[in-house]
Coordinates of C-alpha atoms and ligand atoms in Angstrom, one line a residue:
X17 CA 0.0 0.0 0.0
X18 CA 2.7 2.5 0.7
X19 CA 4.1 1.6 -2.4
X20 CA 1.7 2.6 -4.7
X21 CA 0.8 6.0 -2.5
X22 CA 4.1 7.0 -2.9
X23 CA 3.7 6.3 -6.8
X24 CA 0.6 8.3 -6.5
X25 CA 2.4 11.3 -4.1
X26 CA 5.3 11.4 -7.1
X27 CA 2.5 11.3 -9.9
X28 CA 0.2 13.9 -9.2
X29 CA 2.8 17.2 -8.9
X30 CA 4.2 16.0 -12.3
X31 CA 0.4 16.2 -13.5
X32 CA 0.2 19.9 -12.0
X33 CA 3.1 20.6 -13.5
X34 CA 2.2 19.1 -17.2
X35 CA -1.1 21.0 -16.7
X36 CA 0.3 24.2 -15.9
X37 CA 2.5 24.1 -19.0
X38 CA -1.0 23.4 -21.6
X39 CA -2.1 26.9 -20.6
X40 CA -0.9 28.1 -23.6
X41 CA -2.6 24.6 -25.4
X42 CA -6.2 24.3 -27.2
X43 CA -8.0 23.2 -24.7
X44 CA -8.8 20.0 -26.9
X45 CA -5.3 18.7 -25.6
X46 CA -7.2 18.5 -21.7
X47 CA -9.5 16.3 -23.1
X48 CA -7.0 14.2 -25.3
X49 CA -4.6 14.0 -22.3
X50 CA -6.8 12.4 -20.1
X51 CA -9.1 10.4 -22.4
X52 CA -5.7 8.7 -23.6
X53 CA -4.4 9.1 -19.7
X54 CA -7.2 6.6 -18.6
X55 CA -6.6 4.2 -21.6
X56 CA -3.0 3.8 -21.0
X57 CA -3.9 3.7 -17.2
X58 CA -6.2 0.4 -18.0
X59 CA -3.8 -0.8 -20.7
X60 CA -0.3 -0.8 -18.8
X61 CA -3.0 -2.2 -15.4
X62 CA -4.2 -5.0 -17.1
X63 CA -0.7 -5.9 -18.7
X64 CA 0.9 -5.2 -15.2
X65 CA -1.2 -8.3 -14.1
X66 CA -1.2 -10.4 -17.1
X67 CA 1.7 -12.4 -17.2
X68 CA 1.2 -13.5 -13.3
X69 CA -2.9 -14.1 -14.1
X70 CA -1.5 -16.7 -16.8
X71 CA 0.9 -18.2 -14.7
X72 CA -0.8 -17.8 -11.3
X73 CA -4.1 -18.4 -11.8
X74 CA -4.5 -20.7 -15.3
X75 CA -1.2 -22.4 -14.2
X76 CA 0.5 -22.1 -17.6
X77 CA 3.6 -22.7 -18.0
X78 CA 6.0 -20.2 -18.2
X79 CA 6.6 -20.5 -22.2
X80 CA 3.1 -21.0 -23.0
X81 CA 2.4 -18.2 -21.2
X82 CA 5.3 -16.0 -22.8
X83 CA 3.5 -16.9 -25.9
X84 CA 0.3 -15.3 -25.4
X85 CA 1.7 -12.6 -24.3
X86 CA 3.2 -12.0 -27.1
X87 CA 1.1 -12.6 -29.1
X88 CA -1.4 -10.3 -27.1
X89 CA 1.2 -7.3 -26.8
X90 CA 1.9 -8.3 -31.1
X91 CA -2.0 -7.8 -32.1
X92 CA -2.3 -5.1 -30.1
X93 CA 0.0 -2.8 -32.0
X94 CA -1.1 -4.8 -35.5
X95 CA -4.7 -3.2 -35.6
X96 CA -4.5 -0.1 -35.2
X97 CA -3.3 -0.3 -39.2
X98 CA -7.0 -1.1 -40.0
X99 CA -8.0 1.4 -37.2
X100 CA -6.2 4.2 -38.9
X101 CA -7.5 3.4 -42.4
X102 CA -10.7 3.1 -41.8
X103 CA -10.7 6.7 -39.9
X104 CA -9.1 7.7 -42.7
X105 CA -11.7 6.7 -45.5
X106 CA -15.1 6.1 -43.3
X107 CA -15.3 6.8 -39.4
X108 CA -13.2 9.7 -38.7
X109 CA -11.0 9.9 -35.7
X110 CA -13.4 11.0 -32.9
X111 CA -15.8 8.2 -33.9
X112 CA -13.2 5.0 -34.4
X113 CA -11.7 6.3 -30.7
X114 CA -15.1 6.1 -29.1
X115 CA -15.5 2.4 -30.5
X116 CA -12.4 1.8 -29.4
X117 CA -13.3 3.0 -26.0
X118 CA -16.0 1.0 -25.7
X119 CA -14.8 -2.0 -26.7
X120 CA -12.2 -1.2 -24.0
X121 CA -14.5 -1.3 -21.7
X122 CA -15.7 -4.1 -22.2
X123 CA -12.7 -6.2 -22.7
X124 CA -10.8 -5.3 -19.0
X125 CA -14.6 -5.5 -17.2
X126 CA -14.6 -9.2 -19.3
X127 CA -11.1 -9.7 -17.2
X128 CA -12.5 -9.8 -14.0
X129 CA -14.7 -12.6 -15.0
X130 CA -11.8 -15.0 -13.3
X131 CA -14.1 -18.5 -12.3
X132 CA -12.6 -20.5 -9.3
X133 CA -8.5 -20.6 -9.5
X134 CA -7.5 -23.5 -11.5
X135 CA -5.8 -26.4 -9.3
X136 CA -2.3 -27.8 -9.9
X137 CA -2.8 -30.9 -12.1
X138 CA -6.3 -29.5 -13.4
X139 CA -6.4 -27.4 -16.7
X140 CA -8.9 -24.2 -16.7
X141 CA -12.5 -23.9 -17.2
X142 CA -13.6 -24.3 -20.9
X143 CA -16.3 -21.5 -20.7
X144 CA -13.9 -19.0 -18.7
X145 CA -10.7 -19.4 -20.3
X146 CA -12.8 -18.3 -23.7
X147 CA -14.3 -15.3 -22.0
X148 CA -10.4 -14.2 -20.7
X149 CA -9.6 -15.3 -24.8
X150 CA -12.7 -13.2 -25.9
X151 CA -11.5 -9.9 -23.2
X152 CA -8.0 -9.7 -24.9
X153 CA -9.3 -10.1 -27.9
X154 CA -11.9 -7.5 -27.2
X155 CA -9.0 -5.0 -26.0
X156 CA -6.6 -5.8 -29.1
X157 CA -9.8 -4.5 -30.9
X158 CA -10.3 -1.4 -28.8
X159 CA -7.0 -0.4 -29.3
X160 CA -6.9 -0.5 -33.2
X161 CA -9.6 1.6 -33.0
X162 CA -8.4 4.5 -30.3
X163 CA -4.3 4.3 -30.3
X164 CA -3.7 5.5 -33.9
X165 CA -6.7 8.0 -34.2
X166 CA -6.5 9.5 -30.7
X167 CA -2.8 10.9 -31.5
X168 CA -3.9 11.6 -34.8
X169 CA -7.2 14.1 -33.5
X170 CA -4.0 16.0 -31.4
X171 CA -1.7 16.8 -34.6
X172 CA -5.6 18.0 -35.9
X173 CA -5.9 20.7 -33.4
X174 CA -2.6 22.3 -34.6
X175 CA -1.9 24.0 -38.1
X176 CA 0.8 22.0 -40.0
X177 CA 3.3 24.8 -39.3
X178 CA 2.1 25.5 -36.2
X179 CA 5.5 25.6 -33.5
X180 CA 3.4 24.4 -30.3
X181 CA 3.1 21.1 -32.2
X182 CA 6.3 18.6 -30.6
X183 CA 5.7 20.6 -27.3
X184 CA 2.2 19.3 -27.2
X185 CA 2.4 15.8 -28.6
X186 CA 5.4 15.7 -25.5
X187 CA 3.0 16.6 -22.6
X188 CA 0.3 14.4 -24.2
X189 CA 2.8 11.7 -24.0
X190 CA 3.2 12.7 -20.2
X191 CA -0.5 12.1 -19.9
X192 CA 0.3 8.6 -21.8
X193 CA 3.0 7.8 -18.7
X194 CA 0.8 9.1 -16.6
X195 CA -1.8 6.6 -17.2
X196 CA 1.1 3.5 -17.1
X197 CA 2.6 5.0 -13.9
X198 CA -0.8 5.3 -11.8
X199 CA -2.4 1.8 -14.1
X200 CA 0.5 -0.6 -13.5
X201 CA 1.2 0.8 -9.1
X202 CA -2.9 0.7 -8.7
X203 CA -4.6 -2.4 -10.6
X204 CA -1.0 -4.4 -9.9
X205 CA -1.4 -3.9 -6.3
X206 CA -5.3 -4.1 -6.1
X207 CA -5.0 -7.4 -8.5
X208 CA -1.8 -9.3 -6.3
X209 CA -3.4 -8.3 -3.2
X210 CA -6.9 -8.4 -3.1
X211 CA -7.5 -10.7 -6.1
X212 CA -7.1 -10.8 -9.9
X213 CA -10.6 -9.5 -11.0
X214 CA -10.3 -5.9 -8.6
X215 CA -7.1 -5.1 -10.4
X216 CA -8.9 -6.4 -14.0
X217 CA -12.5 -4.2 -12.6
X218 CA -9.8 -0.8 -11.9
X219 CA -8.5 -1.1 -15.4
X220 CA -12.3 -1.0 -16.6
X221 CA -13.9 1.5 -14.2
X222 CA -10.3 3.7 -15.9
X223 CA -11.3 3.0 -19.2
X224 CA -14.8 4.0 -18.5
X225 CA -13.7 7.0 -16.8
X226 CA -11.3 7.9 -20.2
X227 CA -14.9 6.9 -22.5
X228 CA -16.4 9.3 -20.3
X229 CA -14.3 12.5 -20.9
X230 CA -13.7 11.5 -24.2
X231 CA -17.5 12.1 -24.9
X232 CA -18.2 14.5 -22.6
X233 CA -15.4 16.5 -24.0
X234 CA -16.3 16.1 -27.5
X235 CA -17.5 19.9 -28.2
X236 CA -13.7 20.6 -27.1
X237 CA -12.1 19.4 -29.9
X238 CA -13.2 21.8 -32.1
X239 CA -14.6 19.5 -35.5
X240 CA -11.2 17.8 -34.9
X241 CA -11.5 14.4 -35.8
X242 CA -14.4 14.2 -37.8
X243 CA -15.2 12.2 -40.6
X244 CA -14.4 13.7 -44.0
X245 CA -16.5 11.7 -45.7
X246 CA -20.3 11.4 -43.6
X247 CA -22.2 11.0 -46.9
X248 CA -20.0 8.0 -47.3
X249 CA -20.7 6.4 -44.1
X250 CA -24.3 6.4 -44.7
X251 CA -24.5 4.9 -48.2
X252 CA -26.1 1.7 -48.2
X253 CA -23.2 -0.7 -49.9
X254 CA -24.4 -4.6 -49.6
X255 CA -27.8 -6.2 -48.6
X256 CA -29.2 -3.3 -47.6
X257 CA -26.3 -2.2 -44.9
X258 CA -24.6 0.9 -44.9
X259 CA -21.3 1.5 -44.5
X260 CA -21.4 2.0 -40.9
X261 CA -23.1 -1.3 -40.3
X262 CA -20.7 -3.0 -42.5
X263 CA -17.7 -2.5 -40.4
X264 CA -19.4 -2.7 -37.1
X265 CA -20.2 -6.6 -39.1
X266 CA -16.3 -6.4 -39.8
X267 CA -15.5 -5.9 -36.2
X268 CA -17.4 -8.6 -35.1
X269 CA -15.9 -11.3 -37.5
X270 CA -12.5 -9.8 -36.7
X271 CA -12.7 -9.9 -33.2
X272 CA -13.4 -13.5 -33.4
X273 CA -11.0 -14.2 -35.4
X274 CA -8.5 -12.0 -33.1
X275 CA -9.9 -14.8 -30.4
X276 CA -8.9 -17.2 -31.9
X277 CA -5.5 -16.1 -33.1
X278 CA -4.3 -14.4 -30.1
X279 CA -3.3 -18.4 -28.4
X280 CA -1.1 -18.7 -31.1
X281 CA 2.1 -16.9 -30.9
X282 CA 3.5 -18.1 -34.5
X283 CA 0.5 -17.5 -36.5
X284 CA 0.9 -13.8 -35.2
X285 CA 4.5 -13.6 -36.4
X286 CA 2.8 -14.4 -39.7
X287 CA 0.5 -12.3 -39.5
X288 CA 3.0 -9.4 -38.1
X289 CA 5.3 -9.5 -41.7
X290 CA 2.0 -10.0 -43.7
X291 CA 0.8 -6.9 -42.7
X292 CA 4.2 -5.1 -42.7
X293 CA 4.5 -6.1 -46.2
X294 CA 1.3 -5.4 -47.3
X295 CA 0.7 -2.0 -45.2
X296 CA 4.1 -0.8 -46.6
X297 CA 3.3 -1.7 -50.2
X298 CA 0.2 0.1 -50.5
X299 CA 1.3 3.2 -48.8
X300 CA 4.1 3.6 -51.3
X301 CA 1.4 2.5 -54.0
X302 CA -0.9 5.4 -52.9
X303 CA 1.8 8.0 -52.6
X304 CA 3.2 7.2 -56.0
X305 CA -0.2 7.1 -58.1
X306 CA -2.3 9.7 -55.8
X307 CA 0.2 12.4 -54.5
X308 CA 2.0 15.6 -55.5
X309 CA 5.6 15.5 -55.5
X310 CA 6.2 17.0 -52.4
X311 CA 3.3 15.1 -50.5
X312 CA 4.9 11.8 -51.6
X313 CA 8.3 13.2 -50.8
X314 CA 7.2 13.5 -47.2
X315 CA 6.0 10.2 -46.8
X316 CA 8.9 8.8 -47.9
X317 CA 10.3 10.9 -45.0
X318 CA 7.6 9.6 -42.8
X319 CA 8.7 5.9 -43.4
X320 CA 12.1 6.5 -43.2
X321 CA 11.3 8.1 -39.7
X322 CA 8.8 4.8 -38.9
X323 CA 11.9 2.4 -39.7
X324 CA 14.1 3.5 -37.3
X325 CA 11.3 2.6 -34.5
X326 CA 11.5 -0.7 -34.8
X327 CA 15.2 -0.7 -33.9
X328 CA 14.8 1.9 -31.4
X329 CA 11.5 -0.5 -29.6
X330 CA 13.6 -3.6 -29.5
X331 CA 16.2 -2.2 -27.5
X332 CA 14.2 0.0 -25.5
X333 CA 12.0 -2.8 -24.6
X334 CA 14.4 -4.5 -22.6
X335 CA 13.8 -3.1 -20.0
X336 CA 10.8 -5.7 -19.4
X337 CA 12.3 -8.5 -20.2
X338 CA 16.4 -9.0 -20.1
X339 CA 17.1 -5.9 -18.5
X340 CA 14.2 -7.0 -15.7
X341 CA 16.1 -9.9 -15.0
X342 CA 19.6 -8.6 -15.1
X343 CA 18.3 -5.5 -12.6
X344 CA 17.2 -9.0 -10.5
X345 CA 20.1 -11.4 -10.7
X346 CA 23.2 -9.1 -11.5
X347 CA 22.7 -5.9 -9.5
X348 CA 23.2 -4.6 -6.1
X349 CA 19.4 -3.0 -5.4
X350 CA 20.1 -2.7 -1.4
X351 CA 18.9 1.4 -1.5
X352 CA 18.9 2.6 1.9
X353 CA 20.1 -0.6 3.7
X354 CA 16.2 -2.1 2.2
X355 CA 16.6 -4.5 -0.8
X356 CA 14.1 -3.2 -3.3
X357 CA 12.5 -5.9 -5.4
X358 CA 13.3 -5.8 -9.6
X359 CA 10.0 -5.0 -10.7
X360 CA 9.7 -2.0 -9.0
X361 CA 12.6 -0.8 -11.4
X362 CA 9.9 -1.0 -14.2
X363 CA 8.3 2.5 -12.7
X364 CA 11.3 4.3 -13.5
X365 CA 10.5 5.0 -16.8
X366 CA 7.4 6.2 -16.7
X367 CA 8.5 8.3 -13.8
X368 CA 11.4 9.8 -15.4
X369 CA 8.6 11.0 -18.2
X370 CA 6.4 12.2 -16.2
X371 CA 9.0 15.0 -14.7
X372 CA 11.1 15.5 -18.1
X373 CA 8.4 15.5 -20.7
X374 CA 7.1 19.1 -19.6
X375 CA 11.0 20.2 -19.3
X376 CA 11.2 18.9 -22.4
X377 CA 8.3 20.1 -23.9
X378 CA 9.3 23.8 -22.3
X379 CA 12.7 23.6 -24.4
X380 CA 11.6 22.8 -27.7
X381 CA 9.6 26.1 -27.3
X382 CA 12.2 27.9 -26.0
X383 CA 14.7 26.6 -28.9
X384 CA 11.9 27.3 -31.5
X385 CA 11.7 30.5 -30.4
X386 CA 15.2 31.3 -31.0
X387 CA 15.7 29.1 -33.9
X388 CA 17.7 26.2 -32.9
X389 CA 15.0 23.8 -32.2
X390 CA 16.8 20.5 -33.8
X391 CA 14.7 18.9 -36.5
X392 CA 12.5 16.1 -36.5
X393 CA 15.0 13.7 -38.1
X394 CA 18.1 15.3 -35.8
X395 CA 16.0 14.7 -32.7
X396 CA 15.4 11.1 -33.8
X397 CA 19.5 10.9 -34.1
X398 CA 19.5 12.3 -30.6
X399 CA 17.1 9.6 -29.5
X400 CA 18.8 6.9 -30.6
X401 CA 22.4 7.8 -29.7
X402 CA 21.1 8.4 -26.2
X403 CA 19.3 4.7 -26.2
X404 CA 23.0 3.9 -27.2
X405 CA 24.2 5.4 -24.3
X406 CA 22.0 3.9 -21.9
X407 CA 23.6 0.3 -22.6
X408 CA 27.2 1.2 -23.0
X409 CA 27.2 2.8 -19.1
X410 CA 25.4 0.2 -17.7
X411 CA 27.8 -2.1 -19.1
X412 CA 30.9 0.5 -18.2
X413 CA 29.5 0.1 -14.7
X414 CA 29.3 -3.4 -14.5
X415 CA 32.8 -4.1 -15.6
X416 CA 34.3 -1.1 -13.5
X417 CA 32.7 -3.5 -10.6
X418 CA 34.8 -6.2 -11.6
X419 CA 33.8 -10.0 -12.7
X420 CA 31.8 -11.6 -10.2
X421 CA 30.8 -8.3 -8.1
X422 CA 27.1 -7.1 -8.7
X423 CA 26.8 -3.9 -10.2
X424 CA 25.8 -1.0 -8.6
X425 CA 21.9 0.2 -8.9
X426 CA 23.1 3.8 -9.8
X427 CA 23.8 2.5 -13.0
X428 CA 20.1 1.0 -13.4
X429 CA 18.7 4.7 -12.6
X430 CA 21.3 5.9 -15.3
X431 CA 20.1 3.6 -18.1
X432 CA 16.4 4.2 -17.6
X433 CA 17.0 7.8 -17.5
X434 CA 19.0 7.8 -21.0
X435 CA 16.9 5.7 -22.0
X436 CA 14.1 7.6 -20.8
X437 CA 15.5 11.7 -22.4
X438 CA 16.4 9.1 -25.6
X439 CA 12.4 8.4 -25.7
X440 CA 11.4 11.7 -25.5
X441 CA 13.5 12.7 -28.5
X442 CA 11.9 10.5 -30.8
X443 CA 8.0 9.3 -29.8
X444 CA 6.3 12.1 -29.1
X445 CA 8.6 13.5 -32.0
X446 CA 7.6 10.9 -33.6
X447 CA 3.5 11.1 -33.7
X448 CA 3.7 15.0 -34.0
X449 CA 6.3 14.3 -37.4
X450 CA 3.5 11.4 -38.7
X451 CA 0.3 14.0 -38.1
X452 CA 2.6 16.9 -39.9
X453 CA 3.9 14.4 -42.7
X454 CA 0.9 13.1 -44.3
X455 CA -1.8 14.2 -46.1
X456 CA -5.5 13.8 -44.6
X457 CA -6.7 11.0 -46.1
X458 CA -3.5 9.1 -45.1
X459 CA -3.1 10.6 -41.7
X460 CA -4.3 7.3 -40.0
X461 CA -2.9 5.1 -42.4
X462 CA 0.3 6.4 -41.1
X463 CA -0.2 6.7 -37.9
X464 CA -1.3 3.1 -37.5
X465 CA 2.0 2.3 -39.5
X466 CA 3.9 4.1 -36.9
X467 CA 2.2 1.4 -34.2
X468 CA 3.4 -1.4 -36.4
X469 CA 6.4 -0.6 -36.7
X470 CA 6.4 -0.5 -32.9
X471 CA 5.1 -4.0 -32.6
X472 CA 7.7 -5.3 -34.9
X473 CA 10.4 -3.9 -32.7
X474 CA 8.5 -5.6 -29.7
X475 CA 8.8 -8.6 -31.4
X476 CA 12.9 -8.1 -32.4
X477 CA 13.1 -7.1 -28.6
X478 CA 12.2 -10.6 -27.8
X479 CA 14.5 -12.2 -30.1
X480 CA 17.2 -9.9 -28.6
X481 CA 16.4 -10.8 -24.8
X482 CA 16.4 -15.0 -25.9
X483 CA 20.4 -14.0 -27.6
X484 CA 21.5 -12.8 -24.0
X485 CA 19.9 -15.9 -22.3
X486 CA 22.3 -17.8 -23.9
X487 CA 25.3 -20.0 -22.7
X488 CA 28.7 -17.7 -22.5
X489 CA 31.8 -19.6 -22.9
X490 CA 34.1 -19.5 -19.8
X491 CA 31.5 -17.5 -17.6
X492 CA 31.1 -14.6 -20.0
X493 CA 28.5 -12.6 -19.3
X494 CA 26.5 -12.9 -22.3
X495 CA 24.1 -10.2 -21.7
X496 CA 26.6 -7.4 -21.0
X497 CA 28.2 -8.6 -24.2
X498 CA 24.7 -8.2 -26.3
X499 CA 24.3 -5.0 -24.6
X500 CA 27.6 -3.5 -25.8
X501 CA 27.4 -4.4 -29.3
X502 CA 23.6 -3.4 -29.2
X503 CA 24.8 0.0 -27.6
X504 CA 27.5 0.7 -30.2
X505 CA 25.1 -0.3 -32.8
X506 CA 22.3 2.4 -31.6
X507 CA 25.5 5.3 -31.5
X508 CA 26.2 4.0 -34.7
X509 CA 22.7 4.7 -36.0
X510 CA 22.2 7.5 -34.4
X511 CA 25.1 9.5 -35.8
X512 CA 24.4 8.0 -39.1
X513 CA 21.1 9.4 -38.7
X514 CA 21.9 13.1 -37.3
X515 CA 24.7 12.8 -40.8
X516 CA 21.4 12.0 -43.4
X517 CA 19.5 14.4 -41.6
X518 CA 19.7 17.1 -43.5
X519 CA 18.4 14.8 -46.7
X520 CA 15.5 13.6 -44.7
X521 CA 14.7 17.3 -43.9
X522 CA 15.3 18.6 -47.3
X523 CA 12.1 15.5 -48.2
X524 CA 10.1 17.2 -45.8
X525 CA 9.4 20.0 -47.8
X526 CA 8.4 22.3 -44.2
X527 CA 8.2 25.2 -46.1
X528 CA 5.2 23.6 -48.6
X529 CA 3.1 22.3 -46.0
X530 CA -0.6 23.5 -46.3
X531 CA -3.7 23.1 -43.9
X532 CA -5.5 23.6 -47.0
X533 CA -8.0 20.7 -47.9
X534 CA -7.1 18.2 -49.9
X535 CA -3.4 19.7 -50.4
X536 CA -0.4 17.3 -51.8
X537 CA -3.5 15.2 -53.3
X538 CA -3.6 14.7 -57.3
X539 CA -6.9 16.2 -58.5
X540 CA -8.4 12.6 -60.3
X541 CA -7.3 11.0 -56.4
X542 CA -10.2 13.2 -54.7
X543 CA -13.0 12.6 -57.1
X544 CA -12.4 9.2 -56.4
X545 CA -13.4 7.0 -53.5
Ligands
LIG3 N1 4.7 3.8 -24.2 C1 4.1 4.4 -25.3 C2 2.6 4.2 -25.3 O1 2.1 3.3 -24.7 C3 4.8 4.1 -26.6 C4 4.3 2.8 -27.1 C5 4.9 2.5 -28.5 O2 5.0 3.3 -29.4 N2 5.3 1.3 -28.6 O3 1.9 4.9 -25.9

């Protein structure tokens, strides 16, 4: 209990302070901030719980259980592809995120449906293993509706060359960390201590709570968000069903299909390079055949910027899995003569954010304002280098301790917080560069590439964490090997990156972009559709 109040204690000043530095924000960004606050708060709740309801409660075993969690944490950044596209051509933003809501809520409150604890030697209940199959799937769902769109209705409240714009996608990413600081410290505890289903019913009552100001707050957001094409929506398409009903009958048949792919860990690989494939091949289709030069220079610039996340999220995400255990089984955590447990480590990244992100924010004003603001693609070098960084002095720290000797925890707090400043560089960067890059009617589209590429580097990350679990010759420490040669690799990038970035920013063509509608787009592209 202390515990999470003193997570709570260090969250809410940071929220003051993220607040106070919106004044000079649409007022949209409240409502964005904590519509996407409470989402995150269920998302990172439930998944703070998952791993140990799988093992604890079903009694899987611990690779079976890896699986579906992969293949859970996959899916989830897979849809929001669809989600994007079909805010882009049908729903609009505002509506797909309220779907998404919904089908939010209903997939954490389906979580704390538990049944009686399975006993060792028995295997679960039939019926309510398919409803805890049937809630993930429900949430993978939900978020292919609301991730993409939600950042995409905060680049809409900004002009394309409006100078507020990084500042603003970095305190709604505060609002993000927010969300996983309180959601992981309050369900986690609720759910180990009390029992699975009042940490699973907290994620829910959060989500309901984000639903809630999402639609209460609509009038807010200005006509941000809405669909471009309403007419379209409407018009009756196949056996009498409109549009609208047609992919509320698509989101039914995918969600069972999501149910029944989301036990099966390889399939989901599959389907992960399918869609990679697939999504990257049409957008270069589209921008070739329907955009202006320029336009279709800038997406090109947009997917250069979407490649470098997947290396960025496999190293960064670490920090769950290798870095987890090496924080458990290779460092010294006695802080203040108490021995503080690995997982608690897991905070510090959202904690870090919560505290830099409207510093951060505050300085790209104040370098905008005087001229240096770093580009989008120089920022991203930043990033990177930074994530670099973070390895190579955790590893400088462990050998300085000597073979055999654990390594102090200093150098845990110093590789979150690189990699924490290296995050901050480049995702917030990130969704504000995606809004900025496209044109309208690929906005989504993008955006949900952006989340795929994330999920691919999830995926890598994995791969990465089974290379340092494996056999060192002559008591090597394998990991800290992986982590120097990932860490020189990252610098490597990163300087490469921050070299090309004056060709990426030349593609960017900042001094063309338009609010106008329907600018970038060939004429014979708009008729269309
Ligand atoms: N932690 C961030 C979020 O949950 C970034 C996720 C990502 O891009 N993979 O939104």
């Amino acid at each position: 209990m202390q515990f999470v109040l003193a997570i709570t204690a260090v969250a809410l000043p940071g929220m003051l302070f993220a607040l106070f530095q919106m004044r000079h924000q649409p007022k949209g960004l409240y409502i964005l901030f904590f519509a996407e606050m409470w989402e995150r708060f269920s998302y990172y709740g439930m998944r703070a719980l998952l791993i140990f309801y799988l093992t604890k409660h079903f009694l899987f075993g611990e690779s079976q259980a890896y699986g579906i969690y992969g293949a859970y944490t996959t899916l989830v950044y897979i849809l929001p592809v669809i989600g994007g596209v079909l805010a882009d051509r049908y729903l609009g933003q505002r509506r797909a995120v309220a779907i998404g809501a919904v089908l939010l809520v209903l997939g954490h409150l389906g979580m704390a449906i538990e049944g009686e604890p399975v006993a060792p030697g028995q295997s679960p209940n039939e019926i309510i293993l398919n409803v805890f199959y049937l809630s993930l799937a429900l949430i993978i769902m939900g978020v292919g509706f609301l991730k993409a769109n939600i950042s995409t209705i905060v680049g809409e409240l900004y002009p394309k060359t409006d100078k507020r714009r990084d500042g603003a996608f970095t305190l709604f990413y505060v609002g993000i960390n927010l969300g996983s600081f309180l959601g992981a410290a309050w369900a986690g505890f609720l759910g180990e201590t009390y029992g699975w289903k009042y940490g699973f019913g907290l994620a829910g009552v959060g989500m309901l709570l984000g639903l809630i100001v999402f639609v209460w707050g609509t009038p807010w957001l200005k006509g941000a968000g809405e669909s471009r094409n309403p007419e379209l929506l409407a018009r009756k398409r196949f056996a009498g069903l409109s549009t609208q009903w047609l992919i509320y009958l698509g989101t039914f048949v995918t969600t069972i299909l999501v149910w029944l792919m989301v036990r099966d860990q390889e399939a989901v690989g599959y389907l992960l390079s399918a869609a990679g494939l697939v999504t990257v091949a049409y957008i270069y289709y589209r921008s070739v055949f329907t955009l202006e030069r320029h336009a279709r220079d800038r997406i090109i610039a947009a997917m250069f910027l979407i490649s470098i996340q997947v290396l960025f999220w496999a190293l960064f995400e670490q920090a769950g899995s290798s870095l987890n255990v090496y924080t458990d089984q290779q460092v010294d955590r006695t802080i203040f003569g108490q021995e503080v447990p690995a997982s608690v480590f897991q905070s510090l990244n959202a904690g870090y954010i919560i505290y830099l992100g409207p510093l951060l924010a505050a300085l790209w004003v104040f370098l905008a304002k005087r001229g240096l603001e770093p580009t989008a693609p120089q920022k991203f070098g930043l990033g990177v280098i930074q994530l670099g960084l973070g390895f190579l002095v955790l590893v400088w720290g462990a050998n300085a301790a000597g073979q055999g000797n654990l390594t102090p925890v200093i150098f845990i707090f110093l590789i979150y917080l690189l990699h924490t400043t290296g995050e901050l560089c480049l995702s917030p960067v990130g969704l504000s560069a995606m809004t900025r890059l496209s044109v309208p009617s690929m906005v989504g589209l993008i955006m949900g590439t952006w989340f795929l590429a994330s999920g691919a580097g999830n995926f890598v990350a994995a791969m990465i964490a089974q290379a340092t679990a494996a056999e060192g010759a002559d008591g090597e420490n394998v990991v800290l090997t992986v982590y120097s040669y990932v860490g020189w690799l990252a610098v490597a990038v990163g300087v490469g990156l921050i070299l090309v970035s004056p060709l990426i920013n030349y593609l960017m063509h900042l001094n063309t972009l338009s609010d106008e509608a329907g600018a970038g787009e060939k004429k014979k592209a708009l008729t269309e559709a």
